[in-house]
XYZ file of C-alpha atoms in Angstrom:
386
model
C -29.364 8.442 -15.121
C -31.541 9.380 -12.157
C -31.323 7.623 -8.810
C -34.667 5.876 -9.259
C -33.409 4.264 -12.446
C -30.046 3.494 -10.868
C -31.698 1.633 -7.996
C -33.818 -0.307 -10.437
C -30.794 -1.759 -12.191
C -30.679 -5.410 -11.342
C -27.837 -6.830 -9.310
C -26.168 -9.046 -11.857
C -24.042 -12.112 -11.522
C -20.930 -10.226 -12.511
C -18.361 -12.010 -14.635
C -15.637 -13.610 -12.585
C -13.345 -10.626 -12.919
C -15.398 -9.227 -10.048
C -17.297 -12.246 -8.738
C -15.647 -12.013 -5.349
C -17.158 -8.580 -4.963
C -20.619 -9.515 -6.137
C -20.686 -12.364 -3.637
C -20.534 -9.803 -0.844
C -23.789 -8.078 -1.727
C -26.188 -7.741 1.120
C -23.493 -7.529 3.789
C -24.482 -5.196 6.613
C -22.321 -2.092 6.711
C -21.958 0.758 9.214
C -23.435 4.161 8.551
C -20.865 6.877 7.830
C -20.300 9.530 10.438
C -17.781 11.697 8.635
C -16.767 12.503 5.092
C -13.183 12.894 3.938
C -12.094 15.756 1.752
C -11.291 13.292 -1.008
C -13.090 14.636 -4.058
C -14.002 12.227 -6.847
C -10.873 11.370 -8.792
C -10.623 9.571 -12.091
C -7.988 7.019 -13.016
C -6.962 6.338 -16.577
C -5.357 3.020 -17.385
C -3.362 4.524 -20.219
C -0.425 6.777 -19.272
C -0.829 10.413 -20.158
C 1.484 12.322 -22.442
C 2.249 14.661 -19.557
C 4.312 12.068 -17.695
C 7.406 13.834 -16.328
C 10.619 12.235 -15.077
C 11.235 12.500 -11.351
C 13.713 10.981 -8.949
C 11.210 9.786 -6.379
C 8.697 7.612 -8.226
C 8.449 3.951 -9.083
C 8.102 1.951 -12.260
C 8.476 -1.740 -13.045
C 11.703 -3.076 -14.462
C 11.733 -5.095 -17.650
C 10.950 -8.101 -15.465
C 7.881 -6.249 -14.106
C 9.412 -6.043 -10.645
C 8.888 -2.766 -8.785
C 11.976 -0.635 -8.344
C 12.657 1.695 -5.496
C 13.427 5.188 -6.639
C 16.894 6.652 -6.556
C 17.245 10.168 -5.266
C 19.250 12.991 -6.772
C 19.600 14.523 -3.310
C 18.935 13.203 0.200
C 15.307 13.146 1.298
C 14.745 14.388 4.826
C 11.655 13.017 6.515
C 10.475 14.105 9.935
C 7.563 11.812 10.653
C 6.345 13.598 13.759
C 7.112 16.557 15.943
C 9.727 16.340 18.670
C 7.154 15.233 21.229
C 6.411 12.058 19.291
C 3.072 10.417 19.919
C 0.327 9.956 17.360
C 0.468 13.303 15.550
C 2.291 11.897 12.525
C 0.227 11.303 9.405
C -0.399 7.564 8.983
C 1.886 5.971 6.380
C 1.788 2.267 5.478
C 3.315 2.044 2.017
C 5.275 -0.834 0.458
C 5.336 0.525 -3.084
C 9.119 0.964 -3.012
C 12.053 0.532 -0.677
C 12.249 4.142 0.476
C 8.512 4.101 1.228
C 8.971 1.034 3.437
C 11.658 2.792 5.482
C 9.483 5.890 5.826
C 6.594 3.689 6.934
C 8.810 1.906 9.460
C 9.754 5.107 11.247
C 6.256 6.516 10.910
C 5.045 3.471 12.839
C 7.776 3.917 15.457
C 6.898 7.585 15.955
C 3.231 6.658 16.325
C 4.085 3.902 18.849
C 2.616 1.289 16.504
C 5.295 -1.282 17.173
C 3.440 -4.298 15.801
C 3.130 -2.450 12.493
C 6.794 -1.411 12.605
C 7.794 -5.016 13.231
C 5.724 -6.168 10.238
C 8.061 -4.388 7.797
C 10.747 -6.952 8.616
C 10.842 -10.290 6.859
C 10.592 -13.322 9.121
C 14.225 -14.388 9.009
C 16.539 -15.846 11.674
C 18.212 -12.434 11.910
C 14.999 -10.677 12.982
C 14.774 -9.785 16.661
C 11.941 -11.145 18.767
C 9.045 -8.727 18.993
C 9.468 -7.912 22.701
C 13.142 -7.083 22.214
C 12.328 -5.012 19.121
C 9.643 -3.015 20.946
C 11.703 -2.397 24.072
C 14.479 -0.892 21.943
C 12.235 2.085 21.127
C 10.599 2.731 24.496
C 12.607 5.918 25.104
C 12.396 7.207 21.516
C 10.217 10.290 21.038
C 10.756 10.777 17.299
C 13.183 9.986 14.501
C 14.224 12.281 11.676
C 15.139 10.136 8.682
C 17.376 11.213 5.808
C 17.386 8.815 2.861
C 20.165 8.759 0.315
C 20.428 7.208 -3.152
C 18.570 3.898 -3.281
C 20.314 1.013 -5.009
C 19.042 -2.268 -6.336
C 19.496 -5.364 -8.446
C 17.357 -8.322 -9.478
C 17.815 -11.908 -10.555
C 15.924 -15.211 -10.681
C 12.652 -13.567 -9.748
C 14.091 -11.838 -6.697
C 14.634 -8.127 -6.238
C 16.959 -6.593 -3.641
C 17.345 -2.929 -2.852
C 19.527 -0.917 -0.510
C 18.456 2.214 1.351
C 21.209 4.345 2.939
C 19.967 6.383 5.883
C 21.032 8.943 8.416
C 18.848 8.909 11.530
C 18.527 11.614 14.162
C 16.884 9.937 17.132
C 15.241 12.266 19.647
C 14.826 10.728 23.065
C 12.003 11.390 25.511
C 14.370 13.079 27.957
C 15.634 15.498 25.294
C 18.879 13.775 24.317
C 19.701 13.206 20.650
C 21.776 10.571 18.903
C 22.745 10.316 15.236
C 22.941 6.955 13.484
C 23.924 6.015 9.949
C 23.706 2.826 8.015
C 21.904 0.770 5.437
C 18.745 -1.295 5.079
C 18.600 -4.250 2.706
C 15.113 -4.984 1.371
C 13.812 -7.954 -0.579
C 10.814 -8.763 -2.769
C 9.944 -11.934 -4.644
C 8.503 -10.837 -7.972
C 4.778 -10.358 -7.248
C 3.658 -11.736 -10.601
C 5.178 -15.154 -9.904
C 4.039 -15.524 -6.301
C 1.499 -18.301 -6.611
C 0.467 -19.082 -3.047
C -0.831 -17.192 -0.056
C 0.171 -15.328 1.993
C 1.572 -12.646 -0.281
C 5.128 -11.687 0.642
C 5.329 -7.915 0.317
C 8.463 -5.842 -0.025
C 10.184 -6.024 3.357
C 13.406 -5.443 5.243
C 15.760 -8.399 5.166
C 18.650 -7.013 7.228
C 20.293 -3.791 8.322
C 23.582 -2.321 9.453
C 22.907 0.791 11.574
C 25.670 2.288 13.722
C 25.848 5.292 16.109
C 27.779 8.286 14.832
C 29.998 10.504 16.938
C 31.048 14.067 16.266
C 29.446 16.163 13.527
C 30.071 14.366 10.240
C 28.740 15.565 6.919
C 25.381 13.905 6.180
C 26.143 13.490 2.481
C 29.400 11.728 3.325
C 27.571 9.397 5.718
C 24.988 8.494 3.107
C 27.565 7.979 0.369
C 29.234 5.177 2.345
C 26.313 3.909 4.427
C 25.911 0.674 2.447
C 29.599 -0.127 1.965
C 29.560 -2.913 4.565
C 26.110 -4.431 4.056
C 25.851 -4.344 0.256
C 29.016 -3.029 -1.403
C 28.850 -2.312 -5.104
C 25.053 -2.200 -5.418
C 24.311 0.059 -8.386
C 21.989 3.039 -7.940
C 18.529 2.734 -9.404
C 17.706 5.027 -12.326
C 15.216 7.830 -12.022
C 11.741 6.763 -13.119
C 8.727 8.630 -14.455
C 6.135 10.039 -12.144
C 2.494 8.995 -12.245
C -0.703 10.697 -11.238
C -1.561 9.782 -7.631
C -4.689 7.951 -8.761
C -3.029 5.998 -11.595
C -3.617 2.258 -11.214
C -2.170 1.214 -14.567
C 0.145 -1.748 -14.962
C 3.033 0.608 -15.728
C 3.535 1.390 -12.055
C 3.703 -0.676 -8.877
C 1.372 0.489 -6.102
C 1.132 -1.367 -2.783
C -0.089 1.291 -0.369
C -2.344 0.760 2.661
C -2.059 4.263 4.074
C -5.784 4.907 3.645
C -8.908 3.355 2.157
C -8.620 4.998 -1.258
C -4.953 3.982 -1.618
C -5.741 0.395 -0.671
C -8.481 0.193 -3.295
C -6.161 1.698 -5.901
C -3.514 -0.858 -4.923
C -6.032 -3.678 -5.339
C -6.880 -2.686 -8.906
C -3.233 -1.992 -9.670
C -2.509 -5.599 -8.668
C -5.333 -6.809 -10.936
C -4.022 -4.739 -13.845
C -0.530 -6.157 -13.315
C -1.898 -9.747 -13.031
C -0.523 -10.043 -9.491
C -3.478 -12.006 -8.189
C -1.977 -13.258 -4.930
C -1.301 -9.626 -4.022
C -4.812 -8.596 -5.043
C -6.364 -11.414 -3.022
C -4.353 -10.392 0.037
C -5.925 -6.915 -0.076
C -9.129 -8.479 1.265
C -9.528 -8.528 5.031
C -12.560 -10.810 4.815
C -12.147 -13.586 2.232
C -15.059 -15.725 3.441
C -17.289 -14.491 0.597
C -14.585 -14.769 -2.073
C -13.981 -17.785 -4.294
C -10.713 -19.622 -3.735
C -7.510 -18.071 -5.061
C -7.457 -20.236 -8.205
C -11.042 -19.341 -9.122
C -10.397 -15.709 -8.246
C -7.475 -15.645 -10.688
C -9.359 -17.449 -13.457
C -12.111 -14.882 -13.093
C -9.823 -12.186 -14.472
C -8.564 -14.180 -17.466
C -10.670 -12.127 -19.900
C -9.879 -8.775 -18.285
C -7.413 -6.562 -20.123
C -7.518 -3.677 -17.646
C -9.800 -1.840 -15.252
C -10.201 1.928 -14.914
C -11.093 3.161 -11.442
C -12.888 6.311 -10.281
C -13.196 6.909 -6.539
C -15.837 9.111 -4.929
C -15.990 10.691 -1.474
C -14.887 8.320 1.281
C -16.804 8.132 4.557
C -15.795 6.429 7.800
C -17.049 5.201 11.143
C -15.169 3.940 14.183
C -16.520 1.058 16.239
C -15.133 -1.495 18.705
C -11.453 -1.025 17.932
C -11.862 -0.777 14.156
C -12.515 1.913 11.575
C -14.847 1.111 8.689
C -14.670 3.032 5.429
C -17.188 3.277 2.613
C -15.524 3.877 -0.741
C -17.746 4.623 -3.770
C -16.105 3.290 -6.916
C -16.768 3.463 -10.629
C -15.208 0.679 -12.678
C -14.758 0.398 -16.428
C -13.580 -3.080 -17.357
C -11.792 -3.496 -20.680
C -12.023 -7.082 -21.882
C -9.537 -8.989 -23.994
C -11.999 -9.042 -26.921
C -12.111 -5.243 -27.012
C -15.363 -4.751 -25.120
C -16.096 -2.536 -22.122
C -18.408 -2.910 -19.139
C -19.234 -0.214 -16.582
C -19.956 -0.860 -12.914
C -20.820 1.219 -9.865
C -20.000 -0.163 -6.452
C -19.538 0.515 -2.786
C -16.537 -1.068 -1.102
C -16.438 -1.491 2.658
C -12.927 -1.485 4.102
C -11.976 -2.319 7.674
C -8.924 -1.070 9.546
C -8.225 -2.502 13.002
C -6.814 0.333 15.117
C -3.013 0.025 14.648
C -2.193 1.534 18.043
C -4.043 -1.139 20.020
C -2.563 -4.123 18.203
C -0.137 -5.516 20.761
C 1.029 -8.827 19.287
C 2.195 -9.817 15.785
C 1.076 -10.436 13.130
C -0.091 -6.942 12.215
C -3.513 -6.628 10.562
C -3.597 -3.705 8.107
C -6.569 -2.123 6.394
C -8.335 -4.489 4.006
C -11.462 -4.898 1.919
C -14.315 -6.322 3.982
C -17.120 -6.468 1.421
C -18.492 -4.838 -1.696
C -21.772 -4.302 -3.536
C -21.295 -3.828 -7.279
C -23.908 -3.213 -10.001
C -23.514 -3.067 -13.744
C -24.785 0.121 -15.400
C -24.997 1.403 -18.932
C -21.696 2.357 -20.519
C -23.332 5.734 -21.197
C -24.132 6.311 -17.504
C -22.898 9.417 -15.693
C -20.418 7.706 -13.380
C -19.629 10.872 -11.411
C -23.303 11.395 -10.601
C -23.859 7.758 -9.667
C -20.888 7.797 -7.284
C -22.770 10.202 -5.001
C -25.400 7.498 -4.463
C -23.195 4.404 -4.562
C -22.842 4.001 -0.787
C -26.290 5.232 0.306
C -29.259 3.147 1.302
């Protein structure tokens, strides 16, 4: 299909599975100033036969609650160099318990304390924000070693334990080792019926300084003995392709624009509509949550293909254009193909000084239906132009 024909395709009143997106057509969007190296990637809703077991991936339990991965050996994560600062790659991932802990210390190393604070549930045990932030003022970087993640679930609630060994590097050059355990909690996303969505978060911790030179494996083996004794380790789970948005996995990742869009369609495919709705930064053009959910009642699954992402920074925010190809599989066995351009907005994390933290979110979208025989890859190159 040539571009002239593509542009002539009428903007339809898309069935409610995507009505919130169609309502955003005509929204002014910034022009891109740079292009990421993200090449077009295709997502298949069905798992491939090449799925291989790994100890660091996530899959839903029988109750469709995401599990944090257990690890056969400790994972060592150095989220920035010894000088600290903003050199660390941005990580904002709540797909599993270990990812939350990595994201926490990534935020600390990047001095994004409002984001770091957001990984904690709002409980009476949580420190006030000022006290939390002041506790890290002399920290240059933290090397995190994560041990075997444990977990259990019941009555729609999922708890997981993350044993850690932390090597804290101070601005003056001193170092201090800590060991302990984080307890994380998630209400099953599929049964959360009201906003705001409560993502996987830290409920409590027990972190203590360590003296001498103890064995790291020994520290990790007993790190959760006080906070959550007897929590069984989680089994290893299969790995998935990075762009897989199928209902078989749980993906709640806001590390970049492409990951956020994948997480949105993963939530739709898993029927976690409160989570999907919360992925929008600007909900003024969306129907209400109830109508939004009803709009997907005839949707079996959605395949997603993402093109090359472009971005522009302006007035304390970064805007991203994400070309997307969508193939909707309906409950009656039909398919519909769409091409769209999603605009995502990310307020600069480093200049957010007071909670609550505002992560990247979908600002608007322009989606057109095309022929099921259309060349989606070719159309993606034009999806965000004009």
